[in-house]
């Protein structure tokens, strides 16, 4: 049984004061929901303050990025050990990082390896652009991202829970144009799990959680969570509103 996971990607929103306010609204509602792993991924500058507020809450904390090197002259970057001091999770290869910061399957792979070596649970994002979708290239693109992004990892059945994949069609992120639940599920069943099977074997592939991301809202969340291969959601915009994020998390608790 794969435990559902709902993660909020705050992107570049919320000052420390705003983050404290949002977390104080989120914690009671999220704590009341059982059977779902919950994760908040605020900007780096909020992490320490949010970590203090989440202590003992059972709600996990994640970063939105890391560098693969252990340390060095990499101005503006954050190392895996720095992230692991405060977080258990890290989002890797979000489409906004691929699109605006030139991240590739190769850098994603380096980051995933570095995160796992540090004991972090990477939430690895894959997904096709609108042009790729319209050209019927979804399977080709997503299977390449899985194959290269997750190459040369050692994942056993026991550690499969520490690898999370998020399928986020780029055309559905922040656009209000969500993928259909059946369409998203088909990508997971026909492309992502077979890709994971090729890399790690069938048992691991069945244990890795796959989240859907892209305009998930309280009114469509249940549809996704009812699908056989969708194990939760990576939520952007709606994770910035306490009521919406709590409602989405509740929908995952079935
Ligand atoms: C995201 O940023 O990962 C995301 C899915 O955004 P949104 O929910 O706003 O589409």
Tab-separated table of N, CA, C and O in Angstrom, residues 83-196:
chain	number	residue	atom	x	y	z
A	83	UNK	N	20.430	21.509	3.220
A	83	UNK	CA	18.990	21.227	3.134
A	83	UNK	C	18.621	20.176	4.183
A	83	UNK	O	17.630	20.322	4.906
A	84	UNK	N	19.457	19.131	4.277
A	84	UNK	CA	19.126	18.008	5.168
A	84	UNK	C	19.174	18.392	6.644
A	84	UNK	O	18.603	17.701	7.483
A	85	UNK	N	19.850	19.489	6.976
A	85	UNK	CA	19.852	19.956	8.370
A	85	UNK	C	18.455	20.339	8.831
A	85	UNK	O	18.134	20.274	10.002
A	86	UNK	N	17.630	20.814	7.891
A	86	UNK	CA	16.302	21.329	8.253
A	86	UNK	C	15.143	20.567	7.625
A	86	UNK	O	14.026	20.645	8.120
A	87	UNK	N	15.424	19.862	6.508
A	87	UNK	CA	14.327	19.272	5.731
A	87	UNK	C	14.472	17.764	5.600
A	87	UNK	O	15.568	17.231	5.669
A	88	UNK	N	13.341	17.120	5.284
A	88	UNK	CA	13.383	15.704	4.940
A	88	UNK	C	13.173	15.516	3.427
A	88	UNK	O	13.515	14.477	2.871
A	89	UNK	N	12.572	16.488	2.790
A	89	UNK	CA	12.195	16.369	1.374
A	89	UNK	C	12.868	17.468	0.558
A	89	UNK	O	13.238	18.514	1.090
A	90	UNK	N	12.965	17.228	-0.743
A	90	UNK	CA	13.419	18.296	-1.638
A	90	UNK	C	12.790	18.081	-3.019
A	90	UNK	O	12.782	16.967	-3.535
A	91	UNK	N	12.236	19.147	-3.569
A	91	UNK	CA	11.698	19.091	-4.934
A	91	UNK	C	12.888	19.207	-5.889
A	91	UNK	O	13.761	20.067	-5.705
A	92	UNK	N	12.928	18.344	-6.892
A	92	UNK	CA	14.031	18.395	-7.868
A	92	UNK	C	13.461	18.389	-9.287
A	92	UNK	O	12.542	17.636	-9.599
A	93	UNK	N	14.027	19.268	-10.128
A	93	UNK	CA	13.673	19.279	-11.550
A	93	UNK	C	12.288	19.815	-11.844
A	93	UNK	O	11.660	19.436	-12.849
A	94	UNK	N	11.798	20.713	-10.986
A	94	UNK	CA	10.500	21.338	-11.276
A	94	UNK	C	10.579	21.991	-12.659
A	94	UNK	O	11.625	22.504	-13.049
A	95	UNK	N	9.482	21.991	-13.382
A	95	UNK	CA	9.523	22.504	-14.761
A	95	UNK	C	9.957	23.963	-14.808
A	95	UNK	O	10.546	24.406	-15.795
A	96	UNK	N	9.670	24.724	-13.740
A	96	UNK	CA	10.115	26.123	-13.741
A	96	UNK	C	11.641	26.193	-13.659
A	96	UNK	O	12.260	27.101	-14.205
A	97	UNK	N	12.254	25.247	-13.002
A	97	UNK	CA	13.729	25.194	-12.940
A	97	UNK	C	14.290	24.730	-14.279
A	97	UNK	O	15.310	25.220	-14.738
A	98	UNK	N	13.587	23.793	-14.908
A	98	UNK	CA	14.061	23.334	-16.222
A	98	UNK	C	13.920	24.473	-17.233
A	98	UNK	O	14.799	24.699	-18.057
A	99	UNK	N	12.794	25.202	-17.145
A	99	UNK	CA	12.483	26.238	-18.132
A	99	UNK	C	13.299	27.521	-17.938
A	99	UNK	O	13.807	28.074	-18.894
A	100	UNK	N	13.419	27.992	-16.698
A	100	UNK	CA	14.041	29.303	-16.468
A	100	UNK	C	15.483	29.217	-15.991
A	100	UNK	O	16.192	30.218	-15.988
A	101	UNK	N	15.913	28.062	-15.487
A	101	UNK	CA	17.255	27.967	-14.912
A	101	UNK	C	18.066	26.842	-15.560
A	101	UNK	O	19.012	26.334	-14.961
A	102	UNK	N	17.661	26.490	-16.758
A	102	UNK	CA	18.445	25.578	-17.609
A	102	UNK	C	18.752	24.227	-16.965
A	102	UNK	O	19.791	23.639	-17.235
A	103	UNK	N	17.885	23.741	-16.106
A	103	UNK	CA	18.127	22.404	-15.555
A	103	UNK	C	17.824	21.354	-16.618
A	103	UNK	O	16.897	21.508	-17.413
A	104	UNK	N	18.618	20.315	-16.627
A	104	UNK	CA	18.475	19.253	-17.634
A	104	UNK	C	18.300	17.912	-16.916
A	104	UNK	O	18.457	17.825	-15.695
A	105	UNK	N	18.040	16.877	-17.700
A	105	UNK	CA	17.936	15.543	-17.090
A	105	UNK	C	19.244	15.172	-16.383
A	105	UNK	O	19.233	14.490	-15.369
A	106	UNK	N	20.363	15.652	-16.915
A	106	UNK	CA	21.668	15.347	-16.305
A	106	UNK	C	21.815	16.034	-14.948
A	106	UNK	O	22.247	15.412	-13.969
A	107	UNK	N	21.455	17.305	-14.869
A	107	UNK	CA	21.597	17.988	-13.570
A	107	UNK	C	20.555	17.446	-12.585
A	107	UNK	O	20.829	17.326	-11.396
A	108	UNK	N	19.386	17.097	-13.107
A	108	UNK	CA	18.369	16.493	-12.231
A	108	UNK	C	18.932	15.207	-11.625
A	108	UNK	O	18.837	14.969	-10.417
A	109	UNK	N	19.568	14.396	-12.458
A	109	UNK	CA	20.135	13.130	-11.985
A	109	UNK	C	21.203	13.368	-10.908
A	109	UNK	O	21.237	12.675	-9.879
A	110	UNK	N	22.060	14.362	-11.120
A	110	UNK	CA	23.086	14.665	-10.101
A	110	UNK	C	22.441	15.080	-8.789
A	110	UNK	O	22.871	14.691	-7.700
A	111	UNK	N	21.406	15.888	-8.906
A	111	UNK	CA	20.733	16.379	-7.698
A	111	UNK	C	20.021	15.242	-6.967
A	111	UNK	O	20.035	15.178	-5.738
A	112	UNK	N	19.381	14.356	-7.725
A	112	UNK	CA	18.674	13.236	-7.087
A	112	UNK	C	19.671	12.354	-6.338
A	112	UNK	O	19.433	11.967	-5.193
A	113	UNK	N	20.785	12.064	-6.970
A	113	UNK	CA	21.810	11.232	-6.307
A	113	UNK	C	22.312	11.907	-5.031
A	113	UNK	O	22.471	11.263	-3.996
A	114	UNK	N	22.584	13.212	-5.131
A	114	UNK	CA	23.102	13.941	-3.965
A	114	UNK	C	22.066	13.979	-2.843
A	114	UNK	O	22.398	13.833	-1.663
A	115	UNK	N	20.809	14.148	-3.197
A	115	UNK	CA	19.741	14.199	-2.193
A	115	UNK	C	19.620	12.855	-1.479
A	115	UNK	O	19.565	12.795	-0.242
A	116	UNK	N	19.602	11.774	-2.257
A	116	UNK	CA	19.462	10.439	-1.653
A	116	UNK	C	20.656	10.119	-0.765
A	116	UNK	O	20.506	9.560	0.329
A	117	UNK	N	21.849	10.513	-1.203
A	117	UNK	CA	23.061	10.241	-0.410
A	117	UNK	C	23.003	10.969	0.926
A	117	UNK	O	23.626	10.557	1.900
A	118	UNK	N	22.246	12.044	0.958
A	118	UNK	CA	22.133	12.833	2.195
A	118	UNK	C	20.930	12.397	3.031
A	118	UNK	O	20.619	12.990	4.047
A	119	UNK	N	20.221	11.367	2.575
A	119	UNK	CA	19.078	10.865	3.329
A	119	UNK	C	17.796	11.645	3.089
A	119	UNK	O	16.810	11.481	3.823
A	120	UNK	N	17.811	12.505	2.070
A	120	UNK	CA	16.600	13.273	1.745
A	120	UNK	C	15.675	12.451	0.847
A	120	UNK	O	16.130	11.547	0.144
A	121	UNK	N	14.398	12.770	0.871
A	121	UNK	CA	13.438	12.172	-0.064
A	121	UNK	C	13.209	13.145	-1.208
A	121	UNK	O	12.586	14.193	-1.018
A	122	UNK	N	13.748	12.846	-2.396
A	122	UNK	CA	13.516	13.760	-3.517
A	122	UNK	C	12.118	13.596	-4.102
A	122	UNK	O	11.616	12.470	-4.206
A	123	UNK	N	11.507	14.701	-4.445
A	123	UNK	CA	10.248	14.698	-5.203
A	123	UNK	C	10.648	15.142	-6.606
A	123	UNK	O	10.891	16.324	-6.853
A	124	UNK	N	10.796	14.172	-7.492
A	124	UNK	CA	11.387	14.434	-8.806
A	124	UNK	C	10.280	14.736	-9.812
A	124	UNK	O	9.388	13.908	-10.039
A	125	UNK	N	10.348	15.933	-10.395
A	125	UNK	CA	9.273	16.369	-11.295
A	125	UNK	C	9.585	16.028	-12.752
A	125	UNK	O	10.701	16.254	-13.229
A	126	UNK	N	8.587	15.506	-13.418
A	126	UNK	CA	8.675	15.243	-14.855
A	126	UNK	C	7.391	15.764	-15.504
A	126	UNK	O	6.390	15.980	-14.815
A	127	UNK	N	7.435	15.955	-16.811
A	127	UNK	CA	6.218	16.405	-17.493
A	127	UNK	C	6.561	17.072	-18.805
A	127	UNK	O	7.630	17.670	-18.951
A	128	UNK	N	5.635	16.969	-19.736
A	128	UNK	CA	5.867	17.496	-21.078
A	128	UNK	C	5.346	18.918	-21.209
A	128	UNK	O	4.440	19.319	-20.488
A	129	UNK	N	5.934	19.670	-22.145
A	129	UNK	CA	5.464	21.031	-22.420
A	129	UNK	C	4.207	20.969	-23.304
A	129	UNK	O	3.864	19.901	-23.834
A	130	UNK	N	3.586	22.116	-23.489
A	130	UNK	CA	2.385	22.172	-24.334
A	130	UNK	C	2.716	21.727	-25.766
A	130	UNK	O	1.977	20.930	-26.356
A	131	UNK	N	3.849	22.207	-26.296
A	131	UNK	CA	4.219	21.843	-27.677
A	131	UNK	C	4.435	20.332	-27.781
A	131	UNK	O	4.011	19.702	-28.763
A	132	UNK	N	5.075	19.758	-26.775
A	132	UNK	CA	5.319	18.308	-26.794
A	132	UNK	C	4.007	17.533	-26.682
A	132	UNK	O	3.800	16.523	-27.352
A	133	UNK	N	3.120	18.060	-25.833
A	133	UNK	CA	1.800	17.423	-25.661
A	133	UNK	C	1.033	17.443	-26.984
A	133	UNK	O	0.491	16.433	-27.430
A	134	UNK	N	1.021	18.630	-27.607
A	134	UNK	CA	0.257	18.767	-28.861
A	134	UNK	C	0.858	17.940	-29.988
A	134	UNK	O	0.160	17.523	-30.907
A	135	UNK	N	2.164	17.688	-29.908
A	135	UNK	CA	2.821	16.870	-30.936
A	135	UNK	C	2.722	15.376	-30.613
A	135	UNK	O	3.319	14.548	-31.307
A	136	UNK	N	1.998	15.028	-29.557
A	136	UNK	CA	1.814	13.623	-29.201
A	136	UNK	C	3.088	12.984	-28.657
A	136	UNK	O	3.290	11.779	-28.779
A	137	UNK	N	3.955	13.821	-28.023
A	137	UNK	CA	5.252	13.305	-27.577
A	137	UNK	C	5.332	13.054	-26.068
A	137	UNK	O	6.412	12.872	-25.515
A	138	UNK	N	4.183	13.047	-25.392
A	138	UNK	CA	4.195	12.913	-23.930
A	138	UNK	C	4.977	11.680	-23.466
A	138	UNK	O	5.865	11.791	-22.610
A	139	UNK	N	4.667	10.525	-24.026
A	139	UNK	CA	5.300	9.280	-23.553
A	139	UNK	C	6.801	9.318	-23.770
A	139	UNK	O	7.581	8.956	-22.882
A	140	UNK	N	7.192	9.793	-24.943
A	140	UNK	CA	8.628	9.838	-25.265
A	140	UNK	C	9.372	10.764	-24.278
A	140	UNK	O	10.417	10.401	-23.728
A	141	UNK	N	8.805	11.955	-24.031
A	141	UNK	CA	9.476	12.938	-23.180
A	141	UNK	C	9.522	12.459	-21.727
A	141	UNK	O	10.570	12.488	-21.075
A	142	UNK	N	8.398	11.990	-21.241
A	142	UNK	CA	8.349	11.594	-19.824
A	142	UNK	C	9.216	10.356	-19.588
A	142	UNK	O	9.922	10.270	-18.575
A	143	UNK	N	9.216	9.421	-20.530
A	143	UNK	CA	10.041	8.233	-20.290
A	143	UNK	C	11.523	8.598	-20.342
A	143	UNK	O	12.326	8.069	-19.575
A	144	UNK	N	11.898	9.551	-21.187
A	144	UNK	CA	13.304	10.005	-21.202
A	144	UNK	C	13.661	10.681	-19.870
A	144	UNK	O	14.713	10.423	-19.285
A	145	UNK	N	12.757	11.530	-19.364
A	145	UNK	CA	13.039	12.219	-18.100
A	145	UNK	C	13.214	11.222	-16.946
A	145	UNK	O	14.058	11.410	-16.075
A	146	UNK	N	12.406	10.164	-16.965
A	146	UNK	CA	12.516	9.137	-15.914
A	146	UNK	C	13.827	8.370	-16.071
A	146	UNK	O	14.596	8.210	-15.117
A	147	UNK	N	14.081	7.927	-17.286
A	147	UNK	CA	15.257	7.093	-17.548
A	147	UNK	C	16.555	7.834	-17.217
A	147	UNK	O	17.453	7.281	-16.564
A	148	UNK	N	16.667	9.088	-17.651
A	148	UNK	CA	17.910	9.831	-17.425
A	148	UNK	C	17.955	10.465	-16.034
A	148	UNK	O	18.986	10.466	-15.372
A	149	UNK	N	16.836	11.001	-15.608
A	149	UNK	CA	16.806	11.681	-14.304
A	149	UNK	C	17.039	10.720	-13.145
A	149	UNK	O	17.591	11.097	-12.109
A	150	UNK	N	16.611	9.461	-13.326
A	150	UNK	CA	16.723	8.485	-12.232
A	150	UNK	C	17.753	7.395	-12.559
A	150	UNK	O	17.722	6.315	-11.961
A	151	UNK	N	18.665	7.700	-13.471
A	151	UNK	CA	19.669	6.695	-13.866
A	151	UNK	C	20.649	6.411	-12.734
A	151	UNK	O	20.950	7.296	-11.915
A	152	UNK	N	21.116	5.171	-12.680
A	152	UNK	CA	22.193	4.763	-11.754
A	152	UNK	C	21.885	5.030	-10.286
A	152	UNK	O	22.768	5.440	-9.535
A	153	UNK	N	20.673	4.819	-9.887
A	153	UNK	CA	20.331	4.957	-8.458
A	153	UNK	C	20.195	3.561	-7.868
A	153	UNK	O	19.800	2.633	-8.565
A	154	UNK	N	20.479	3.453	-6.593
A	154	UNK	CA	20.231	2.166	-5.950
A	154	UNK	C	18.992	2.299	-5.086
A	154	UNK	O	19.034	2.887	-4.008
A	155	UNK	N	17.883	1.774	-5.587
A	155	UNK	CA	16.629	1.854	-4.844
A	155	UNK	C	16.155	0.424	-4.607
A	155	UNK	O	16.005	-0.346	-5.553
A	156	UNK	N	15.947	0.094	-3.350
A	156	UNK	CA	15.441	-1.243	-3.022
A	156	UNK	C	13.976	-1.096	-2.639
A	156	UNK	O	13.477	0.015	-2.473
A	157	UNK	N	13.316	-2.239	-2.446
A	157	UNK	CA	11.921	-2.169	-2.012
A	157	UNK	C	11.811	-1.426	-0.682
A	157	UNK	O	10.888	-0.666	-0.448
A	158	UNK	N	12.821	-1.642	0.170
A	158	UNK	CA	12.807	-1.001	1.497
A	158	UNK	C	12.980	0.514	1.394
A	158	UNK	O	12.461	1.255	2.232
A	159	UNK	N	13.694	0.979	0.366
A	159	UNK	CA	13.940	2.424	0.281
A	159	UNK	C	13.035	3.113	-0.746
A	159	UNK	O	13.146	4.322	-0.958
A	160	UNK	N	12.131	2.348	-1.358
A	160	UNK	CA	11.296	2.915	-2.432
A	160	UNK	C	10.397	4.049	-1.939
A	160	UNK	O	10.030	4.940	-2.706
A	161	UNK	N	10.074	4.024	-0.655
A	161	UNK	CA	9.237	5.087	-0.094
A	161	UNK	C	9.956	6.422	-0.049
A	161	UNK	O	9.339	7.472	0.126
A	162	UNK	N	11.284	6.381	-0.207
A	162	UNK	CA	12.083	7.611	-0.153
A	162	UNK	C	12.357	8.190	-1.529
A	162	UNK	O	13.233	9.035	-1.683
A	163	UNK	N	11.631	7.709	-2.509
A	163	UNK	CA	11.719	8.313	-3.838
A	163	UNK	C	10.289	8.626	-4.272
A	163	UNK	O	9.415	7.753	-4.233
A	164	UNK	N	10.065	9.869	-4.626
A	164	UNK	CA	8.725	10.291	-5.051
A	164	UNK	C	8.863	10.944	-6.431
A	164	UNK	O	9.792	11.717	-6.658
A	165	UNK	N	7.961	10.595	-7.317
A	165	UNK	CA	7.935	11.215	-8.654
A	165	UNK	C	6.677	12.075	-8.734
A	165	UNK	O	5.620	11.680	-8.236
A	166	UNK	N	6.810	13.253	-9.322
A	166	UNK	CA	5.618	14.085	-9.554
A	166	UNK	C	5.454	14.262	-11.059
A	166	UNK	O	6.363	14.767	-11.723
A	167	UNK	N	4.311	13.824	-11.577
A	167	UNK	CA	4.015	14.054	-12.997
A	167	UNK	C	3.257	15.371	-13.104
A	167	UNK	O	2.129	15.495	-12.608
A	168	UNK	N	3.910	16.341	-13.718
A	168	UNK	CA	3.327	17.671	-13.851
A	168	UNK	C	3.398	18.127	-15.310
A	168	UNK	O	4.441	18.639	-15.738
A	169	UNK	N	2.316	17.923	-16.053
A	169	UNK	CA	2.328	18.444	-17.427
A	169	UNK	C	2.533	19.961	-17.352
A	169	UNK	O	1.805	20.650	-16.632
A	170	UNK	N	3.527	20.466	-18.076
A	170	UNK	CA	3.891	21.882	-17.938
A	170	UNK	C	2.714	22.785	-18.295
A	170	UNK	O	2.498	23.825	-17.677
A	171	UNK	N	1.913	22.340	-19.261
A	171	UNK	CA	0.769	23.152	-19.711
A	171	UNK	C	-0.337	23.233	-18.670
A	171	UNK	O	-1.277	24.008	-18.806
A	172	UNK	N	-0.229	22.435	-17.607
A	172	UNK	CA	-1.266	22.442	-16.572
A	172	UNK	C	-0.826	23.195	-15.313
A	172	UNK	O	-1.607	23.360	-14.387
A	173	UNK	N	0.426	23.654	-15.286
A	173	UNK	CA	0.936	24.287	-14.064
A	173	UNK	C	0.594	25.767	-14.039
A	173	UNK	O	1.003	26.522	-14.918
A	174	UNK	N	-0.175	26.148	-13.037
A	174	UNK	CA	-0.506	27.553	-12.828
A	174	UNK	C	-1.404	28.134	-13.911
A	174	UNK	O	-1.592	29.340	-13.980
A	175	UNK	N	-1.959	27.270	-14.756
A	175	UNK	CA	-2.757	27.767	-15.884
A	175	UNK	C	-4.257	27.621	-15.643
A	175	UNK	O	-5.061	28.180	-16.377
A	176	UNK	N	-4.615	26.820	-14.633
A	176	UNK	CA	-6.025	26.518	-14.431
A	176	UNK	C	-6.513	25.427	-15.380
A	176	UNK	O	-7.648	24.983	-15.313
A	177	UNK	N	-5.625	24.988	-16.309
A	177	UNK	CA	-5.995	23.935	-17.280
A	177	UNK	C	-5.477	22.602	-16.776
A	177	UNK	O	-4.395	22.157	-17.178
A	178	UNK	N	-6.167	21.953	-15.876
A	178	UNK	CA	-5.677	20.693	-15.325
A	178	UNK	C	-5.802	19.576	-16.353
A	178	UNK	O	-6.700	19.597	-17.196
A	179	UNK	N	-4.893	18.605	-16.267
A	179	UNK	CA	-5.020	17.407	-17.111
A	179	UNK	C	-6.224	16.621	-16.613
A	179	UNK	O	-6.582	16.710	-15.432
A	180	UNK	N	-6.836	15.814	-17.468
A	180	UNK	CA	-7.929	14.983	-16.971
A	180	UNK	C	-7.319	13.938	-16.033
A	180	UNK	O	-6.157	13.538	-16.203
A	181	UNK	N	-8.111	13.502	-15.081
A	181	UNK	CA	-7.573	12.535	-14.116
A	181	UNK	C	-7.221	11.226	-14.825
A	181	UNK	O	-6.192	10.618	-14.542
A	182	UNK	N	-8.056	10.827	-15.791
A	182	UNK	CA	-7.775	9.582	-16.515
A	182	UNK	C	-6.522	9.741	-17.376
A	182	UNK	O	-5.696	8.822	-17.471
A	183	UNK	N	-6.352	10.903	-17.976
A	183	UNK	CA	-5.175	11.155	-18.812
A	183	UNK	C	-3.903	11.130	-17.984
A	183	UNK	O	-2.895	10.529	-18.385
A	184	UNK	N	-3.932	11.780	-16.817
A	184	UNK	CA	-2.752	11.795	-15.940
A	184	UNK	C	-2.450	10.384	-15.451
A	184	UNK	O	-1.296	9.943	-15.437
A	185	UNK	N	-3.510	9.665	-15.084
A	185	UNK	CA	-3.310	8.298	-14.583
A	185	UNK	C	-2.695	7.404	-15.657
A	185	UNK	O	-1.831	6.571	-15.370
A	186	UNK	N	-3.127	7.616	-16.904
A	186	UNK	CA	-2.593	6.781	-17.999
A	186	UNK	C	-1.092	7.004	-18.161
A	186	UNK	O	-0.345	6.063	-18.429
A	187	UNK	N	-0.634	8.248	-18.003
A	187	UNK	CA	0.812	8.505	-18.114
A	187	UNK	C	1.553	7.757	-17.003
A	187	UNK	O	2.620	7.182	-17.215
A	188	UNK	N	0.957	7.731	-15.827
A	188	UNK	CA	1.615	7.025	-14.721
A	188	UNK	C	1.649	5.510	-14.956
A	188	UNK	O	2.664	4.855	-14.761
A	189	UNK	N	0.495	4.980	-15.395
A	189	UNK	CA	0.388	3.527	-15.591
A	189	UNK	C	1.199	3.057	-16.795
A	189	UNK	O	1.850	2.012	-16.734
A	190	UNK	N	1.147	3.834	-17.868
A	190	UNK	CA	1.720	3.351	-19.138
A	190	UNK	C	3.144	3.836	-19.386
A	190	UNK	O	3.839	3.296	-20.243
A	191	UNK	N	3.551	4.894	-18.684
A	191	UNK	CA	4.882	5.454	-18.970
A	191	UNK	C	5.774	5.451	-17.721
A	191	UNK	O	6.888	4.935	-17.746
A	192	UNK	N	5.277	6.027	-16.635
A	192	UNK	CA	6.172	6.223	-15.476
A	192	UNK	C	6.447	4.906	-14.751
A	192	UNK	O	7.611	4.562	-14.516
A	193	UNK	N	5.391	4.140	-14.427
A	193	UNK	CA	5.683	2.871	-13.713
A	193	UNK	C	6.482	1.897	-14.584
A	193	UNK	O	7.438	1.291	-14.090
A	194	UNK	N	6.181	1.777	-15.874
A	194	UNK	CA	7.044	0.925	-16.702
A	194	UNK	C	8.497	1.422	-16.731
A	194	UNK	O	9.436	0.629	-16.707
A	195	UNK	N	8.683	2.736	-16.748
A	195	UNK	CA	10.049	3.296	-16.715
A	195	UNK	C	10.740	2.938	-15.405
A	195	UNK	O	11.923	2.563	-15.387
A	196	UNK	N	9.995	3.030	-14.321
A	196	UNK	CA	10.563	2.668	-13.007
A	196	UNK	C	10.860	1.176	-12.950
A	196	UNK	O	11.857	0.744	-12.363
